[in-house]
mmCIF file of C-alpha atoms in Angstrom:
data_model
loop_
_atom_site.group_PDB
_atom_site.id
_atom_site.type_symbol
_atom_site.label_atom_id
_atom_site.label_comp_id
_atom_site.label_asym_id
_atom_site.label_seq_id
_atom_site.Cartn_x
_atom_site.Cartn_y
_atom_site.Cartn_z
ATOM 1 C CA MET D 1 107.946 109.918 65.899
ATOM 2 C CA SER D 2 106.004 111.182 68.770
ATOM 3 C CA LEU D 3 106.283 109.609 72.438
ATOM 4 C CA PRO D 4 103.693 107.155 73.433
ATOM 5 C CA ARG D 5 101.163 108.445 75.659
ATOM 6 C CA ILE D 6 101.827 106.899 79.267
ATOM 7 C CA THR D 7 98.823 106.853 82.000
ATOM 8 C CA ILE D 8 99.748 106.420 85.597
ATOM 9 C CA VAL D 9 96.861 105.786 88.284
ATOM 10 C CA THR D 10 97.765 105.997 91.665
ATOM 11 C CA PRO D 11 95.441 104.763 94.348
ATOM 12 C CA SER D 12 95.211 106.095 97.456
ATOM 13 C CA PHE D 13 93.834 106.157 100.828
ATOM 14 C CA ASN D 14 95.193 107.828 104.141
ATOM 15 C CA GLN D 15 98.870 107.330 103.215
ATOM 16 C CA ALA D 16 99.450 111.287 103.231
ATOM 17 C CA LYS D 17 103.097 110.226 105.027
ATOM 18 C CA TYR D 18 104.145 109.354 101.526
ATOM 19 C CA LEU D 19 101.819 110.320 98.587
ATOM 20 C CA GLU D 20 103.700 113.871 97.707
ATOM 21 C CA GLN D 21 106.975 111.600 96.920
ATOM 22 C CA THR D 22 104.773 109.181 94.722
ATOM 23 C CA ILE D 23 102.916 112.106 92.807
ATOM 24 C CA ARG D 24 106.782 113.962 92.653
ATOM 25 C CA SER D 25 108.150 110.770 91.781
ATOM 26 C CA VAL D 26 105.441 110.728 88.430
ATOM 27 C CA LEU D 27 105.367 114.278 87.516
ATOM 28 C CA GLU D 28 109.044 114.964 87.847
ATOM 29 C CA GLN D 29 110.014 112.399 85.246
ATOM 30 C CA GLY D 30 109.497 115.669 83.010
ATOM 31 C CA TYR D 31 107.823 113.186 80.430
ATOM 32 C CA PRO D 32 106.187 115.086 77.752
ATOM 33 C CA ASN D 33 103.224 112.856 76.950
ATOM 34 C CA LEU D 34 102.017 111.780 80.412
ATOM 35 C CA GLU D 35 98.487 111.464 81.943
ATOM 36 C CA TYR D 36 98.116 110.986 85.852
ATOM 37 C CA ILE D 37 95.115 109.924 87.204
ATOM 38 C CA ILE D 38 94.786 109.596 90.990
ATOM 39 C CA CYS D 39 92.038 107.843 92.788
ATOM 40 C CA ASP D 40 91.722 108.100 96.530
ATOM 41 C CA GLY D 41 89.423 106.382 98.677
ATOM 42 C CA GLY D 42 88.214 109.347 100.728
ATOM 43 C CA SER D 43 91.114 109.709 102.705
ATOM 44 C CA THR D 44 91.110 111.980 106.025
ATOM 45 C CA ASP D 45 94.699 112.490 107.349
ATOM 46 C CA GLY D 46 95.549 115.217 104.725
ATOM 47 C CA SER D 47 95.856 113.314 101.555
ATOM 48 C CA LEU D 48 93.541 115.576 99.770
ATOM 49 C CA GLU D 49 95.537 118.720 100.568
ATOM 50 C CA ILE D 50 98.446 117.373 99.129
ATOM 51 C CA ILE D 51 96.408 115.985 96.390
ATOM 52 C CA ARG D 52 94.897 119.436 95.708
ATOM 53 C CA LYS D 53 98.680 121.045 95.714
ATOM 54 C CA TYR D 54 99.048 119.274 92.148
ATOM 55 C CA GLU D 55 95.738 119.172 90.886
ATOM 56 C CA LYS D 56 96.701 121.457 87.521
ATOM 57 C CA GLN D 57 98.999 118.956 86.473
ATOM 58 C CA LEU D 58 96.747 116.105 87.043
ATOM 59 C CA ALA D 59 94.614 114.406 83.817
ATOM 60 C CA TRP D 60 91.881 113.692 86.749
ATOM 61 C CA TRP D 61 91.383 112.679 90.512
ATOM 62 C CA CYS D 62 88.761 111.861 92.587
ATOM 63 C CA SER D 63 88.345 111.589 97.041
ATOM 64 C CA GLU D 64 85.268 108.945 96.969
ATOM 65 C CA LYS D 65 84.201 105.663 98.988
ATOM 66 C CA ASP D 66 85.745 102.889 96.969
ATOM 67 C CA ARG D 67 85.237 99.193 96.720
ATOM 68 C CA GLY D 68 88.903 98.612 97.293
ATOM 69 C CA GLN D 69 92.261 99.199 95.797
ATOM 70 C CA SER D 70 91.712 97.233 92.577
ATOM 71 C CA HIS D 71 88.400 99.055 92.021
ATOM 72 C CA ALA D 72 90.262 102.490 92.499
ATOM 73 C CA ILE D 73 92.986 101.175 90.102
ATOM 74 C CA ASN D 74 89.976 100.457 87.666
ATOM 75 C CA LYS D 75 88.180 103.480 88.012
ATOM 76 C CA GLY D 76 91.489 105.283 87.364
ATOM 77 C CA PHE D 77 92.009 103.018 83.985
ATOM 78 C CA GLU D 78 88.153 103.608 82.827
ATOM 79 C CA LYS D 79 89.335 107.361 81.909
ATOM 80 C CA ALA D 80 92.487 106.541 80.373
ATOM 81 C CA THR D 81 93.633 107.625 76.965
ATOM 82 C CA GLY D 82 97.487 106.233 76.847
ATOM 83 C CA ASP D 83 99.257 103.838 74.991
ATOM 84 C CA LEU D 84 100.980 102.741 78.077
ATOM 85 C CA TYR D 85 99.460 101.888 81.582
ATOM 86 C CA ALA D 86 101.126 101.475 85.052
ATOM 87 C CA TYR D 87 100.126 101.961 88.638
ATOM 88 C CA ILE D 88 102.018 103.153 91.580
ATOM 89 C CA ASN D 89 100.789 102.372 95.010
ATOM 90 C CA SER D 90 100.846 105.800 97.093
ATOM 91 C CA ASP D 91 103.573 104.708 99.465
ATOM 92 C CA ASP D 92 106.138 103.546 96.578
ATOM 93 C CA TYR D 93 108.023 105.432 93.772
ATOM 94 C CA PHE D 94 109.415 106.076 90.523
ATOM 95 C CA LEU D 95 112.774 106.383 89.974
ATOM 96 C CA PRO D 96 114.140 109.210 87.450
ATOM 97 C CA GLY D 97 114.400 108.635 83.843
ATOM 98 C CA ALA D 98 111.849 105.407 84.148
ATOM 99 C CA PHE D 99 109.134 106.643 81.693
ATOM 100 C CA ASP D 100 111.951 107.713 78.907
ATOM 101 C CA ARG D 101 113.372 104.258 79.231
ATOM 102 C CA VAL D 102 110.132 102.561 78.712
ATOM 103 C CA ALA D 103 108.806 104.852 76.207
ATOM 104 C CA ARG D 104 112.171 104.247 74.253
ATOM 105 C CA GLU D 105 111.748 100.115 74.815
ATOM 106 C CA TYR D 106 108.051 100.641 73.465
ATOM 107 C CA GLN D 107 108.888 102.558 70.149
ATOM 108 C CA ASP D 108 111.925 100.601 69.562
ATOM 109 C CA GLY D 109 111.445 96.912 70.900
ATOM 110 C CA GLY D 110 108.795 95.805 67.442
ATOM 111 C CA ASP D 111 105.697 93.869 69.019
ATOM 112 C CA VAL D 112 106.828 95.019 72.677
ATOM 113 C CA LYS D 113 103.711 94.833 74.734
ATOM 114 C CA PHE D 114 104.400 94.028 78.621
ATOM 115 C CA ILE D 115 107.279 95.704 79.891
ATOM 116 C CA VAL D 116 109.310 95.493 83.311
ATOM 117 C CA GLY D 117 111.976 96.647 84.859
ATOM 118 C CA TRP D 118 113.911 95.695 88.662
ATOM 119 C CA SER D 119 112.543 97.571 91.631
ATOM 120 C CA GLN D 120 114.150 97.876 95.098
ATOM 121 C CA TYR D 121 112.539 97.543 98.605
ATOM 122 C CA LEU D 122 113.072 100.063 100.558
ATOM 123 C CA GLU D 123 113.302 98.720 104.380
ATOM 124 C CA PRO D 124 111.470 100.586 107.523
ATOM 125 C CA ASN D 125 115.196 101.586 108.500
ATOM 126 C CA GLY D 126 115.938 103.336 105.318
ATOM 127 C CA ASP D 127 118.272 100.557 103.708
ATOM 128 C CA PHE D 128 117.726 99.019 99.899
ATOM 129 C CA ARG D 129 117.786 96.010 98.835
ATOM 130 C CA PRO D 130 117.067 94.466 95.385
ATOM 131 C CA TYR D 131 113.621 93.140 94.384
ATOM 132 C CA PRO D 132 114.394 91.350 91.332
ATOM 133 C CA ILE D 133 112.644 89.920 88.657
ATOM 134 C CA GLN D 134 112.018 86.026 89.499
ATOM 135 C CA GLN D 135 112.604 83.475 87.097
ATOM 136 C CA HIS D 136 109.749 83.135 84.537
ATOM 137 C CA SER D 137 111.039 81.134 81.854
ATOM 138 C CA GLU D 138 109.020 77.935 82.041
ATOM 139 C CA PRO D 139 105.124 77.803 82.487
ATOM 140 C CA SER D 140 105.779 76.254 85.952
ATOM 141 C CA ASP D 141 107.799 79.404 87.053
ATOM 142 C CA TRP D 142 104.577 81.696 87.101
ATOM 143 C CA LEU D 143 102.974 79.588 89.378
ATOM 144 C CA ILE D 144 105.811 78.636 92.184
ATOM 145 C CA LYS D 145 105.485 82.205 92.729
ATOM 146 C CA ASN D 146 104.817 85.952 91.613
ATOM 147 C CA PRO D 147 107.725 86.887 89.244
ATOM 148 C CA ILE D 148 106.839 90.186 89.023
ATOM 149 C CA PRO D 149 107.391 93.453 90.698
ATOM 150 C CA GLN D 150 104.265 95.635 89.792
ATOM 151 C CA GLN D 151 105.882 98.680 91.052
ATOM 152 C CA SER D 152 107.813 98.454 87.248
ATOM 153 C CA ALA D 153 105.410 96.628 85.219
ATOM 154 C CA PHE D 154 104.147 98.751 82.198
ATOM 155 C CA TRP D 155 101.828 96.994 79.897
ATOM 156 C CA ALA D 156 99.895 98.063 76.401
ATOM 157 C CA ALA D 157 96.727 99.710 76.395
ATOM 158 C CA SER D 158 95.475 97.438 74.229
ATOM 159 C CA LEU D 159 96.225 94.449 76.430
ATOM 160 C CA TRP D 160 93.671 96.222 79.107
ATOM 161 C CA GLN D 161 90.750 95.939 76.122
ATOM 162 C CA LYS D 162 91.685 92.636 75.172
ATOM 163 C CA LEU D 163 91.502 90.855 78.517
ATOM 164 C CA GLY D 164 89.695 93.368 80.409
ATOM 165 C CA PRO D 165 90.439 95.310 84.213
ATOM 166 C CA PHE D 166 92.024 94.163 87.604
ATOM 167 C CA ARG D 167 89.503 91.551 89.146
ATOM 168 C CA GLU D 168 87.829 93.155 92.364
ATOM 169 C CA ASP D 169 86.992 90.117 94.135
ATOM 170 C CA LEU D 170 90.535 89.520 94.518
ATOM 171 C CA HIS D 171 91.612 91.998 97.312
ATOM 172 C CA TYR D 172 95.985 90.720 97.406
ATOM 173 C CA SER D 173 96.976 89.093 94.430
ATOM 174 C CA PHE D 174 94.756 91.379 91.916
ATOM 175 C CA ASP D 175 98.208 92.163 90.164
ATOM 176 C CA TYR D 176 99.456 88.282 90.288
ATOM 177 C CA GLU D 177 96.395 87.128 88.603
ATOM 178 C CA TYR D 178 96.702 90.195 85.873
ATOM 179 C CA TRP D 179 100.549 88.686 84.761
ATOM 180 C CA LEU D 180 99.305 85.440 85.038
ATOM 181 C CA ARG D 181 96.243 86.525 82.536
ATOM 182 C CA LEU D 182 98.775 88.469 80.489
ATOM 183 C CA ARG D 183 101.130 84.781 80.161
ATOM 184 C CA PHE D 184 98.391 82.346 80.054
ATOM 185 C CA LYS D 185 95.481 83.993 78.256
ATOM 186 C CA GLY D 186 97.301 86.593 76.454
ATOM 187 C CA GLY D 187 100.224 84.953 75.109
ATOM 188 C CA VAL D 188 102.149 87.457 76.078
ATOM 189 C CA GLY D 189 105.519 87.364 77.864
ATOM 190 C CA PRO D 190 107.225 89.935 79.753
ATOM 191 C CA HIS D 191 110.014 92.251 77.829
ATOM 192 C CA ILE D 192 112.448 92.728 80.552
ATOM 193 C CA LEU D 193 114.961 95.856 81.126
ATOM 194 C CA HIS D 194 117.972 95.328 83.108
ATOM 195 C CA GLN D 195 117.159 98.770 85.016
ATOM 196 C CA CYS D 196 115.771 99.772 88.264
ATOM 197 C CA LEU D 197 112.700 101.817 87.559
ATOM 198 C CA ALA D 198 110.734 101.998 90.797
ATOM 199 C CA VAL D 199 111.063 101.524 94.748
ATOM 200 C CA PHE D 200 108.729 99.395 97.061
ATOM 201 C CA ARG D 201 108.365 101.079 100.261
ATOM 202 C CA LEU D 202 108.196 98.256 103.246
ATOM 203 C CA HIS D 203 106.394 99.678 106.330
ATOM 204 C CA GLU D 204 104.098 98.823 108.818
ATOM 205 C CA ALA D 205 100.671 99.528 107.393
ATOM 206 C CA SER D 206 101.583 97.816 104.013
ATOM 207 C CA LYS D 207 99.805 95.232 102.467
ATOM 208 C CA THR D 208 103.256 93.181 102.150
ATOM 209 C CA MET D 209 104.450 93.856 105.847
ATOM 210 C CA SER D 210 101.206 93.693 107.789
ATOM 211 C CA SER D 211 99.148 91.177 106.223
ATOM 212 C CA GLU D 212 101.660 88.805 104.278
ATOM 213 C CA THR D 213 99.847 85.475 105.127
ATOM 214 C CA ALA D 214 96.834 87.094 103.803
ATOM 215 C CA PHE D 215 97.910 86.543 100.305
ATOM 216 C CA GLU D 216 98.334 82.985 100.268
ATOM 217 C CA PRO D 217 94.543 82.470 100.363
ATOM 218 C CA ASP D 218 94.460 84.226 96.729
ATOM 219 C CA ASP D 219 97.550 82.736 95.596
ATOM 220 C CA ALA D 220 96.367 79.370 96.397
ATOM 221 C CA ALA D 221 93.035 80.153 94.288
ATOM 222 C CA LEU D 222 94.880 81.392 91.377
ATOM 223 C CA ARG D 223 96.890 78.216 91.175
ATOM 224 C CA ARG D 224 93.945 76.292 91.192
ATOM 225 C CA GLU D 225 92.835 78.582 88.802
ATOM 226 C CA TYR D 226 95.603 78.655 86.524
ATOM 227 C CA MET D 227 97.535 75.207 87.427
ATOM 228 C CA PRO D 228 94.881 73.132 84.638
ATOM 229 C CA LEU D 229 96.599 75.246 81.619
ATOM 230 C CA LEU D 230 99.613 73.918 82.519
ATOM 231 C CA PRO D 231 101.147 70.755 81.103
ATOM 232 C CA TRP D 232 101.131 67.422 83.736
ATOM 233 C CA ALA D 233 104.856 67.490 83.983
ATOM 234 C CA GLU D 234 104.932 71.603 84.498
ATOM 235 C CA ARG D 235 102.546 70.691 87.562
ATOM 236 C CA ARG D 236 104.712 68.321 89.065
ATOM 237 C CA ILE D 237 107.399 70.988 89.097
ATOM 238 C CA VAL D 238 105.141 73.365 90.599
ATOM 239 C CA ASN D 239 103.945 71.208 93.579
ATOM 240 C CA ALA D 240 107.646 69.869 94.274
ATOM 241 C CA ALA D 241 108.258 73.625 94.679
ATOM 242 C CA ARG D 242 105.753 74.481 96.764
ATOM 243 C CA ARG D 243 106.104 71.660 99.103
ATOM 244 C CA ARG D 244 109.785 73.111 99.595
ATOM 245 C CA MET D 245 108.634 76.913 100.036
ATOM 246 C CA GLN D 246 105.595 75.736 102.510
ATOM 247 C CA ALA D 247 108.578 73.290 104.677
ATOM 248 C CA ARG D 248 111.343 76.091 104.876
ATOM 249 C CA ALA D 249 108.358 78.580 105.772
ATOM 250 C CA ASN D 250 107.237 76.278 108.588
ATOM 251 C CA ARG D 251 110.855 75.405 109.641
ATOM 252 C CA LYS D 252 111.343 79.145 110.212
ATOM 253 C CA ALA D 253 108.590 79.720 112.071
ATOM 254 C CA GLY D 254 108.940 76.556 114.159
ATOM 255 C CA TRP D 255 112.480 77.728 115.501
ATOM 256 C CA ALA D 256 110.930 81.441 116.075
ATOM 257 C CA ALA D 257 108.257 79.473 118.205
ATOM 258 C CA LEU D 258 110.814 78.022 120.264
ATOM 259 C CA LYS D 259 112.599 81.040 120.883
ATOM 260 C CA ASN D 260 109.452 82.360 122.247
ATOM 261 C CA HIS D 261 109.210 79.691 124.123
ATOM 262 C CA ASP D 262 106.035 78.340 122.606
ATOM 263 C CA VAL D 263 106.741 74.882 122.501
ATOM 264 C CA LYS D 264 103.217 73.908 120.998
ATOM 265 C CA GLU D 265 103.394 76.200 118.147
ATOM 266 C CA ALA D 266 107.089 74.596 117.665
ATOM 267 C CA ARG D 267 105.678 70.940 117.349
ATOM 268 C CA ARG D 268 102.776 71.734 115.510
ATOM 269 C CA ARG D 269 105.149 73.388 112.650
ATOM 270 C CA ALA D 270 107.715 70.880 113.216
ATOM 271 C CA VAL D 271 104.651 68.161 112.497
ATOM 272 C CA ALA D 272 103.928 70.087 109.341
ATOM 273 C CA THR D 273 107.610 70.363 108.178
ATOM 274 C CA VAL D 274 108.127 66.588 108.273
ATOM 275 C CA SER D 275 104.876 65.307 107.014
ATOM 276 C CA ASN D 276 105.681 66.966 103.885
ATOM 277 C CA ALA D 277 107.417 65.117 100.999
ATOM 278 C CA ALA D 278 110.104 67.915 101.100
ATOM 279 C CA THR D 279 111.546 67.028 104.521
ATOM 280 C CA SER D 280 115.437 67.859 105.509
ATOM 281 C CA LEU D 281 117.794 67.126 107.675
ATOM 282 C CA GLU D 282 117.107 70.347 109.533
ATOM 283 C CA SER D 283 113.542 69.560 109.201
ATOM 284 C CA TRP D 284 113.950 66.563 111.902
ATOM 285 C CA ARG D 285 116.275 68.989 113.953
ATOM 286 C CA LEU D 286 113.300 71.168 114.343
ATOM 287 C CA MET D 287 111.286 67.917 115.356
ATOM 288 C CA PHE D 288 113.818 66.935 117.757
ATOM 289 C CA CYS D 289 114.142 70.030 119.561
ATOM 290 C CA ALA D 290 110.432 70.878 119.471
ATOM 291 C CA LEU D 291 110.047 67.642 121.112
ATOM 292 C CA ARG D 292 112.535 68.215 123.860
ATOM 293 C CA GLY D 293 111.126 71.917 124.027
ATOM 294 C CA HIS D 294 114.037 73.580 123.340
#
């Protein structure tokens, strides 16, 4: 049986510092039926020299102004001829053996169309920590938080053809929306591999590190869009869980504000926390300390 063709797309823009490791992590898989595409947004930092170094091993590449990350990825998949799709950002990388394992699961798993493995975070100081797949068995799990590590997600080309490309109106959460689309509109849940397939690098210029709070407007819009697809009881579970998460975030920010002697911000966070239905003794303790100013 011939191996499935795997198409990998890398969107890239001014990340020459990490790009070569990303490219090598794809090409050095040694996977014999690989299609690798790089869509660069017009980098000026030496990225093009790195791409040209490997261009004979690429199926296609471009370097031109685009409308953002999701547009770059969509351009790549427009050229794709593979059976399985995945994308890896230009600051992340795959681990050895990832493609072989995914291909074997795709071939042996019957009607497997959405394959997800574990990932790891790479901290700025060089430490690694797990980036696990979150709870996803219940419909509500999907709207509490994004359960899927994008770096280790592969899906069948037939799903892309059926459900369409990434949404270009979402700058931060387009991958999360796609997983929701697969689950709620395609009726496809993830087939989980208990193997670490990829590394998610955290650094100052990454979206997750530099704009973590910017994800929330996109995520909130997705909850409004997909929540009606859940039964009433599941919606209550999502709302209660989100209140608890918001309370934890406000408590964390409130204590940080007190530590930095920003009493006004600490009080604002304390009020937000105790106004929430998911309050706790710790919330009232924060309120007491904020009112006292220390």
